[in-house]
Amino acid sequence: GAGVSQSPRYKVAKRGQDVALRCDPISGHVSLFWYQQALGQGPEFLTYFQNEAQLDKSGLPSDRFFAERPEGSVSTLKIQRTQQEDSAVYLCASSLGGPSEAFFGQGTRLTVV
Amino acid sequence: GQQLNQSPQSMFIQEGEDVSMNCTSSSIFNTWLWYKQDPGEGPVLLIALYKAGELTSNGRLTAQFGITRKDSFLNISASIPSDVGIYFCAGFPTTSGTYKYIFGTGTRLKVLA
């Protein structure tokens, strides 16, 4: 597609519920990143894929967070047993790979109530 | 998580004035990216820098990759109301091992007409 697409744009989850956030990167982009952005803060790194391989997941805050990109294109970020502190905007970005420009989607705003 | 230091944190300027902001790190960076983020949207890439000392322009925007590779600067000339937003720098340190972009804390710009 023309840009990075994320869905849903907004998600309200009850505490304890599982959620799945989807990212469609720019076609042909090898690298895919997930970031978490708290209100008033800069994006914080969660995880990075090169094609289908998850090369870095050092930013995932707990084992309740899981990301996959099984065919090297679409990616899903899953959060199990959501907690209030998980409320944030989750941003996905993609790039051609290496030290190249990363382009972001509009994000998914998750609110846990 | 690790974040770059940006200054100033916020600024109010009159329309037509020039704006300068910078980003500093304790680590050497390979790449510097500058983004603008509007409320409710994902960051939009403005300028990418790849070499120490590099000076790159994009319309009224000019950015420089510091010689020490530990800082970068963004200038906006003749500001207009639509320049309002949050500006983030991002880069990845040479020691990261992967292309994991680290983001700055952001500079909030408000332009008074």
PDB file of C-alpha atoms in Angstrom:
ATOM      1  CA  GLY A   1       0.000   0.000   0.000  1.00  0.00           C
ATOM      2  CA  ALA A   2       0.912   3.658  -0.136  1.00  0.00           C
ATOM      3  CA  GLY A   3       1.664   3.939   3.553  1.00  0.00           C
ATOM      4  CA  VAL A   4       1.785   1.995   6.793  1.00  0.00           C
ATOM      5  CA  SER A   5      -1.712   1.024   7.859  1.00  0.00           C
ATOM      6  CA  GLN A   6      -2.705   0.111  11.402  1.00  0.00           C
ATOM      7  CA  SER A   7      -5.960  -1.262  12.739  1.00  0.00           C
ATOM      8  CA  PRO A   8      -7.956  -0.664  14.737  1.00  0.00           C
ATOM      9  CA  ARG A   9      -7.343   3.073  15.224  1.00  0.00           C
ATOM     10  CA  TYR A  10      -8.906   2.914  18.666  1.00  0.00           C
ATOM     11  CA  LYS A  11      -9.409   0.013  21.043  1.00  0.00           C
ATOM     12  CA  VAL A  12     -11.021  -0.022  24.457  1.00  0.00           C
ATOM     13  CA  ALA A  13     -10.355  -3.170  26.442  1.00  0.00           C
ATOM     14  CA  LYS A  14     -11.488  -4.275  29.851  1.00  0.00           C
ATOM     15  CA  ARG A  15      -8.704  -5.111  32.246  1.00  0.00           C
ATOM     16  CA  GLY A  16      -7.715  -8.739  31.766  1.00  0.00           C
ATOM     17  CA  GLN A  17      -8.874  -8.911  28.157  1.00  0.00           C
ATOM     18  CA  ASP A  18      -6.538  -9.959  25.340  1.00  0.00           C
ATOM     19  CA  VAL A  19      -6.049  -7.599  22.388  1.00  0.00           C
ATOM     20  CA  ALA A  20      -4.480  -7.903  18.947  1.00  0.00           C
ATOM     21  CA  LEU A  21      -3.194  -4.919  16.990  1.00  0.00           C
ATOM     22  CA  ARG A  22      -2.468  -5.187  13.293  1.00  0.00           C
ATOM     23  CA  CYS A  23       0.130  -3.491  11.116  1.00  0.00           C
ATOM     24  CA  ASP A  24       0.308  -3.516   7.312  1.00  0.00           C
ATOM     25  CA  PRO A  25       3.728  -2.155   6.338  1.00  0.00           C
ATOM     26  CA  ILE A  26       4.666  -0.476   3.082  1.00  0.00           C
ATOM     27  CA  SER A  27       4.966  -3.103   0.363  1.00  0.00           C
ATOM     28  CA  GLY A  28       8.551  -4.317  -0.030  1.00  0.00           C
ATOM     29  CA  HIS A  29       9.739  -2.995   3.308  1.00  0.00           C
ATOM     30  CA  VAL A  30      11.983  -5.504   4.990  1.00  0.00           C
ATOM     31  CA  SER A  31      12.106  -3.974   8.451  1.00  0.00           C
ATOM     32  CA  LEU A  32       9.149  -3.518  10.763  1.00  0.00           C
ATOM     33  CA  PHE A  33       9.140  -1.864  14.169  1.00  0.00           C
ATOM     34  CA  TRP A  34       6.627  -1.581  16.992  1.00  0.00           C
ATOM     35  CA  TYR A  35       6.751   1.347  19.388  1.00  0.00           C
ATOM     36  CA  GLN A  36       4.723   2.331  22.434  1.00  0.00           C
ATOM     37  CA  GLN A  37       3.981   5.999  23.030  1.00  0.00           C
ATOM     38  CA  ALA A  38       2.664   7.194  26.358  1.00  0.00           C
ATOM     39  CA  LEU A  39       0.874  10.528  26.551  1.00  0.00           C
ATOM     40  CA  GLY A  40       3.323  13.404  26.223  1.00  0.00           C
ATOM     41  CA  GLN A  41       6.304  11.138  25.598  1.00  0.00           C
ATOM     42  CA  GLY A  42       8.374  10.086  22.630  1.00  0.00           C
ATOM     43  CA  PRO A  43       7.888   6.644  21.104  1.00  0.00           C
ATOM     44  CA  GLU A  44       9.648   3.837  22.959  1.00  0.00           C
ATOM     45  CA  PHE A  45      10.963   0.808  21.129  1.00  0.00           C
ATOM     46  CA  LEU A  46       9.198  -2.511  21.649  1.00  0.00           C
ATOM     47  CA  THR A  47      10.399  -4.908  18.972  1.00  0.00           C
ATOM     48  CA  TYR A  48      11.965  -5.158  15.498  1.00  0.00           C
ATOM     49  CA  PHE A  49      11.528  -7.614  12.629  1.00  0.00           C
ATOM     50  CA  GLN A  50      13.655  -8.158   9.574  1.00  0.00           C
ATOM     51  CA  ASN A  51      11.352 -10.030   7.211  1.00  0.00           C
ATOM     52  CA  GLU A  52       9.781 -12.734   9.396  1.00  0.00           C
ATOM     53  CA  ALA A  53      12.626 -12.877  11.884  1.00  0.00           C
ATOM     54  CA  GLN A  54      12.180 -11.060  15.176  1.00  0.00           C
ATOM     55  CA  LEU A  55      15.702  -9.763  15.698  1.00  0.00           C
ATOM     56  CA  ASP A  56      15.147  -7.633  18.762  1.00  0.00           C
ATOM     57  CA  LYS A  57      12.390  -7.827  21.340  1.00  0.00           C
ATOM     58  CA  SER A  58      14.274  -6.162  24.144  1.00  0.00           C
ATOM     59  CA  GLY A  59      11.661  -3.431  24.544  1.00  0.00           C
ATOM     60  CA  LEU A  60       8.671  -5.664  25.222  1.00  0.00           C
ATOM     61  CA  PRO A  61       7.690  -4.737  28.791  1.00  0.00           C
ATOM     62  CA  SER A  62       6.546  -8.171  29.913  1.00  0.00           C
ATOM     63  CA  ASP A  63       5.796 -11.678  28.724  1.00  0.00           C
ATOM     64  CA  ARG A  64       2.200 -10.549  28.216  1.00  0.00           C
ATOM     65  CA  PHE A  65       3.388  -8.812  25.043  1.00  0.00           C
ATOM     66  CA  PHE A  66       3.953 -10.894  21.947  1.00  0.00           C
ATOM     67  CA  ALA A  67       4.579  -9.878  18.331  1.00  0.00           C
ATOM     68  CA  GLU A  68       4.715 -11.891  15.144  1.00  0.00           C
ATOM     69  CA  ARG A  69       5.250 -11.398  11.433  1.00  0.00           C
ATOM     70  CA  PRO A  70       4.858 -14.917  10.062  1.00  0.00           C
ATOM     71  CA  GLU A  71       5.142 -14.187   6.339  1.00  0.00           C
ATOM     72  CA  GLY A  72       7.407 -11.176   6.518  1.00  0.00           C
ATOM     73  CA  SER A  73       4.652  -8.707   5.735  1.00  0.00           C
ATOM     74  CA  VAL A  74       1.703  -8.065   8.063  1.00  0.00           C
ATOM     75  CA  SER A  75       2.542  -8.002  11.758  1.00  0.00           C
ATOM     76  CA  THR A  76       0.395  -8.440  14.843  1.00  0.00           C
ATOM     77  CA  LEU A  77       1.154  -7.188  18.324  1.00  0.00           C
ATOM     78  CA  LYS A  78      -0.741  -9.143  20.950  1.00  0.00           C
ATOM     79  CA  ILE A  79      -1.186  -8.127  24.549  1.00  0.00           C
ATOM     80  CA  GLN A  80      -2.559 -10.717  26.924  1.00  0.00           C
ATOM     81  CA  ARG A  81      -4.416  -9.965  30.150  1.00  0.00           C
ATOM     82  CA  THR A  82      -4.288  -6.214  29.576  1.00  0.00           C
ATOM     83  CA  GLN A  83      -3.527  -3.909  32.483  1.00  0.00           C
ATOM     84  CA  GLN A  84      -4.252  -0.214  32.897  1.00  0.00           C
ATOM     85  CA  GLU A  85      -0.573   0.627  32.451  1.00  0.00           C
ATOM     86  CA  ASP A  86      -0.786  -0.824  28.933  1.00  0.00           C
ATOM     87  CA  SER A  87      -2.912   2.160  27.894  1.00  0.00           C
ATOM     88  CA  ALA A  88      -0.915   4.002  25.237  1.00  0.00           C
ATOM     89  CA  VAL A  89      -0.638   4.577  21.510  1.00  0.00           C
ATOM     90  CA  TYR A  90       1.010   1.670  19.723  1.00  0.00           C
ATOM     91  CA  LEU A  91       2.880   2.741  16.612  1.00  0.00           C
ATOM     92  CA  CYS A  92       4.126   0.575  13.793  1.00  0.00           C
ATOM     93  CA  ALA A  93       6.843   1.660  11.371  1.00  0.00           C
ATOM     94  CA  SER A  94       8.504   0.052   8.368  1.00  0.00           C
ATOM     95  CA  SER A  95      11.638   0.684   6.357  1.00  0.00           C
ATOM     96  CA  LEU A  96      13.619  -0.763   3.488  1.00  0.00           C
ATOM     97  CA  GLY A  97      16.116  -2.116   5.987  1.00  0.00           C
ATOM     98  CA  GLY A  98      19.422  -1.016   7.376  1.00  0.00           C
ATOM     99  CA  PRO A  99      19.961   2.629   8.261  1.00  0.00           C
ATOM    100  CA  SER A 100      17.093   3.894   6.115  1.00  0.00           C
ATOM    101  CA  GLU A 101      14.082   6.083   6.738  1.00  0.00           C
ATOM    102  CA  ALA A 102      11.336   4.550   8.842  1.00  0.00           C
ATOM    103  CA  PHE A 103       7.739   5.468   8.038  1.00  0.00           C
ATOM    104  CA  PHE A 104       5.037   5.317  10.671  1.00  0.00           C
ATOM    105  CA  GLY A 105       1.389   4.392  10.662  1.00  0.00           C
ATOM    106  CA  GLN A 106      -1.244   6.456  12.438  1.00  0.00           C
ATOM    107  CA  GLY A 107      -1.106   4.241  15.490  1.00  0.00           C
ATOM    108  CA  THR A 108      -3.633   2.362  17.586  1.00  0.00           C
ATOM    109  CA  ARG A 109      -4.779   4.097  20.744  1.00  0.00           C
ATOM    110  CA  LEU A 110      -5.391   1.439  23.392  1.00  0.00           C
ATOM    111  CA  THR A 111      -7.361   2.327  26.490  1.00  0.00           C
ATOM    112  CA  VAL A 112      -7.656  -0.281  29.226  1.00  0.00           C
ATOM    113  CA  VAL A 113     -10.542   0.313  31.613  1.00  0.00           C
TER     114      VAL A 113
ATOM    115  CA  GLY B   1      13.844   3.099  28.129  1.00  0.00           C
ATOM    116  CA  GLN B   2      16.686   5.059  26.573  1.00  0.00           C
ATOM    117  CA  GLN B   3      15.721   8.392  25.033  1.00  0.00           C
ATOM    118  CA  LEU B   4      17.620  11.227  23.461  1.00  0.00           C
ATOM    119  CA  ASN B   5      17.568  14.669  25.064  1.00  0.00           C
ATOM    120  CA  GLN B   6      15.863  17.360  23.052  1.00  0.00           C
ATOM    121  CA  SER B   7      15.814  21.053  23.772  1.00  0.00           C
ATOM    122  CA  PRO B   8      13.939  23.170  24.214  1.00  0.00           C
ATOM    123  CA  GLN B   9      11.064  21.097  25.597  1.00  0.00           C
ATOM    124  CA  SER B  10       8.574  23.625  24.267  1.00  0.00           C
ATOM    125  CA  MET B  11       8.574  26.968  22.573  1.00  0.00           C
ATOM    126  CA  PHE B  12       6.136  29.678  21.608  1.00  0.00           C
ATOM    127  CA  ILE B  13       7.121  31.809  18.656  1.00  0.00           C
ATOM    128  CA  GLN B  14       5.561  34.434  16.443  1.00  0.00           C
ATOM    129  CA  GLU B  15       4.625  33.581  12.882  1.00  0.00           C
ATOM    130  CA  GLY B  16       7.516  34.419  10.578  1.00  0.00           C
ATOM    131  CA  GLU B  17      10.240  33.777  13.141  1.00  0.00           C
ATOM    132  CA  ASP B  18      12.956  31.183  12.710  1.00  0.00           C
ATOM    133  CA  VAL B  19      13.088  28.178  15.050  1.00  0.00           C
ATOM    134  CA  SER B  20      16.026  26.106  16.240  1.00  0.00           C
ATOM    135  CA  MET B  21      15.969  22.909  18.237  1.00  0.00           C
ATOM    136  CA  ASN B  22      18.542  20.272  18.977  1.00  0.00           C
ATOM    137  CA  CYS B  23      18.990  16.723  20.066  1.00  0.00           C
ATOM    138  CA  THR B  24      21.907  15.293  22.039  1.00  0.00           C
ATOM    139  CA  SER B  25      23.085  11.863  23.026  1.00  0.00           C
ATOM    140  CA  SER B  26      25.795  10.369  25.178  1.00  0.00           C
ATOM    141  CA  SER B  27      26.382   7.746  22.471  1.00  0.00           C
ATOM    142  CA  ILE B  28      27.620   8.027  18.903  1.00  0.00           C
ATOM    143  CA  PHE B  29      24.810   7.724  16.380  1.00  0.00           C
ATOM    144  CA  ASN B  30      24.929   6.442  12.804  1.00  0.00           C
ATOM    145  CA  THR B  31      21.726   7.993  11.535  1.00  0.00           C
ATOM    146  CA  TRP B  32      19.561  10.904  12.603  1.00  0.00           C
ATOM    147  CA  LEU B  33      15.931  11.263  11.604  1.00  0.00           C
ATOM    148  CA  TRP B  34      13.636  14.181  12.334  1.00  0.00           C
ATOM    149  CA  TYR B  35       9.876  13.685  12.628  1.00  0.00           C
ATOM    150  CA  LYS B  36       6.842  15.901  13.202  1.00  0.00           C
ATOM    151  CA  GLN B  37       3.808  14.546  15.007  1.00  0.00           C
ATOM    152  CA  ASP B  38       0.365  16.137  15.003  1.00  0.00           C
ATOM    153  CA  PRO B  39      -2.222  15.235  17.670  1.00  0.00           C
ATOM    154  CA  GLY B  40      -3.774  11.837  17.040  1.00  0.00           C
ATOM    155  CA  GLU B  41      -1.417  11.015  14.203  1.00  0.00           C
ATOM    156  CA  GLY B  42       1.761   9.019  13.763  1.00  0.00           C
ATOM    157  CA  PRO B  43       5.131  10.732  13.338  1.00  0.00           C
ATOM    158  CA  VAL B  44       5.812  12.006   9.819  1.00  0.00           C
ATOM    159  CA  LEU B  45       9.385  11.897   8.553  1.00  0.00           C
ATOM    160  CA  LEU B  46      10.864  15.306   7.738  1.00  0.00           C
ATOM    161  CA  ILE B  47      14.580  14.797   7.137  1.00  0.00           C
ATOM    162  CA  ALA B  48      17.094  11.927   7.279  1.00  0.00           C
ATOM    163  CA  LEU B  49      20.829  12.382   7.890  1.00  0.00           C
ATOM    164  CA  TYR B  50      23.471   9.705   7.380  1.00  0.00           C
ATOM    165  CA  LYS B  51      26.925  11.292   7.611  1.00  0.00           C
ATOM    166  CA  ALA B  52      28.666  13.390  10.235  1.00  0.00           C
ATOM    167  CA  GLY B  53      28.595  17.032   9.204  1.00  0.00           C
ATOM    168  CA  GLU B  54      25.824  16.466   6.663  1.00  0.00           C
ATOM    169  CA  LEU B  55      23.492  19.422   6.168  1.00  0.00           C
ATOM    170  CA  THR B  56      20.162  18.674   4.478  1.00  0.00           C
ATOM    171  CA  SER B  57      17.209  20.884   3.618  1.00  0.00           C
ATOM    172  CA  ASN B  58      13.559  20.129   2.965  1.00  0.00           C
ATOM    173  CA  GLY B  59      11.754  23.323   2.054  1.00  0.00           C
ATOM    174  CA  ARG B  60      11.924  25.651   5.057  1.00  0.00           C
ATOM    175  CA  LEU B  61      13.502  22.942   7.184  1.00  0.00           C
ATOM    176  CA  THR B  62      17.240  22.401   7.529  1.00  0.00           C
ATOM    177  CA  ALA B  63      18.878  19.738   9.655  1.00  0.00           C
ATOM    178  CA  GLN B  64      22.483  18.928  10.438  1.00  0.00           C
ATOM    179  CA  PHE B  65      24.255  15.804  11.626  1.00  0.00           C
ATOM    180  CA  GLY B  66      26.735  16.999  14.277  1.00  0.00           C
ATOM    181  CA  ILE B  67      30.444  16.466  13.698  1.00  0.00           C
ATOM    182  CA  THR B  68      30.800  14.588  16.980  1.00  0.00           C
ATOM    183  CA  ARG B  69      27.953  12.248  15.856  1.00  0.00           C
ATOM    184  CA  LYS B  70      26.362  12.828  19.241  1.00  0.00           C
ATOM    185  CA  ASP B  71      23.997  15.591  18.241  1.00  0.00           C
ATOM    186  CA  SER B  72      21.755  16.957  15.542  1.00  0.00           C
ATOM    187  CA  PHE B  73      20.006  20.248  14.894  1.00  0.00           C
ATOM    188  CA  LEU B  74      16.774  21.205  13.161  1.00  0.00           C
ATOM    189  CA  ASN B  75      16.000  24.705  11.984  1.00  0.00           C
ATOM    190  CA  ILE B  76      12.684  25.978  10.630  1.00  0.00           C
ATOM    191  CA  SER B  77      12.767  29.266   8.808  1.00  0.00           C
ATOM    192  CA  ALA B  78       9.883  31.740   8.534  1.00  0.00           C
ATOM    193  CA  SER B  79       7.500  29.686  10.680  1.00  0.00           C
ATOM    194  CA  ILE B  80       3.822  29.427   9.785  1.00  0.00           C
ATOM    195  CA  PRO B  81       0.840  28.304  11.908  1.00  0.00           C
ATOM    196  CA  SER B  82       0.824  24.789  10.447  1.00  0.00           C
ATOM    197  CA  ASP B  83       4.327  24.222  11.844  1.00  0.00           C
ATOM    198  CA  VAL B  84       2.698  23.690  15.221  1.00  0.00           C
ATOM    199  CA  GLY B  85       3.217  20.197  16.582  1.00  0.00           C
ATOM    200  CA  ILE B  86       5.753  18.025  18.324  1.00  0.00           C
ATOM    201  CA  TYR B  87       9.135  17.494  16.726  1.00  0.00           C
ATOM    202  CA  PHE B  88      11.076  14.350  17.517  1.00  0.00           C
ATOM    203  CA  CYS B  89      14.605  13.361  16.669  1.00  0.00           C
ATOM    204  CA  ALA B  90      15.460   9.686  16.329  1.00  0.00           C
ATOM    205  CA  GLY B  91      18.542   7.681  15.613  1.00  0.00           C
ATOM    206  CA  PHE B  92      20.237   4.460  16.341  1.00  0.00           C
ATOM    207  CA  PRO B  93      23.488   4.209  18.287  1.00  0.00           C
ATOM    208  CA  THR B  94      26.434   2.417  16.757  1.00  0.00           C
ATOM    209  CA  THR B  95      26.398  -0.036  19.644  1.00  0.00           C
ATOM    210  CA  SER B  96      22.775  -1.057  19.213  1.00  0.00           C
ATOM    211  CA  GLY B  97      23.545  -4.038  17.031  1.00  0.00           C
ATOM    212  CA  THR B  98      20.246  -3.641  15.236  1.00  0.00           C
ATOM    213  CA  TYR B  99      18.486  -0.768  13.532  1.00  0.00           C
ATOM    214  CA  LYS B 100      16.492   0.078  16.619  1.00  0.00           C
ATOM    215  CA  TYR B 101      15.591   3.736  16.458  1.00  0.00           C
ATOM    216  CA  ILE B 102      15.784   5.607  19.752  1.00  0.00           C
ATOM    217  CA  PHE B 103      13.545   8.674  20.032  1.00  0.00           C
ATOM    218  CA  GLY B 104      14.038  12.005  21.673  1.00  0.00           C
ATOM    219  CA  THR B 105      11.784  13.528  24.299  1.00  0.00           C
ATOM    220  CA  GLY B 106      10.253  15.941  21.795  1.00  0.00           C
ATOM    221  CA  THR B 107      10.062  19.697  21.282  1.00  0.00           C
ATOM    222  CA  ARG B 108       6.555  21.137  21.358  1.00  0.00           C
ATOM    223  CA  LEU B 109       6.209  24.074  19.012  1.00  0.00           C
ATOM    224  CA  LYS B 110       3.411  26.603  19.102  1.00  0.00           C
ATOM    225  CA  VAL B 111       3.210  29.379  16.540  1.00  0.00           C
ATOM    226  CA  LEU B 112       1.325  32.538  17.369  1.00  0.00           C
ATOM    227  CA  ALA B 113      -0.295  34.190  14.373  1.00  0.00           C
TER     228      ALA B 113
END
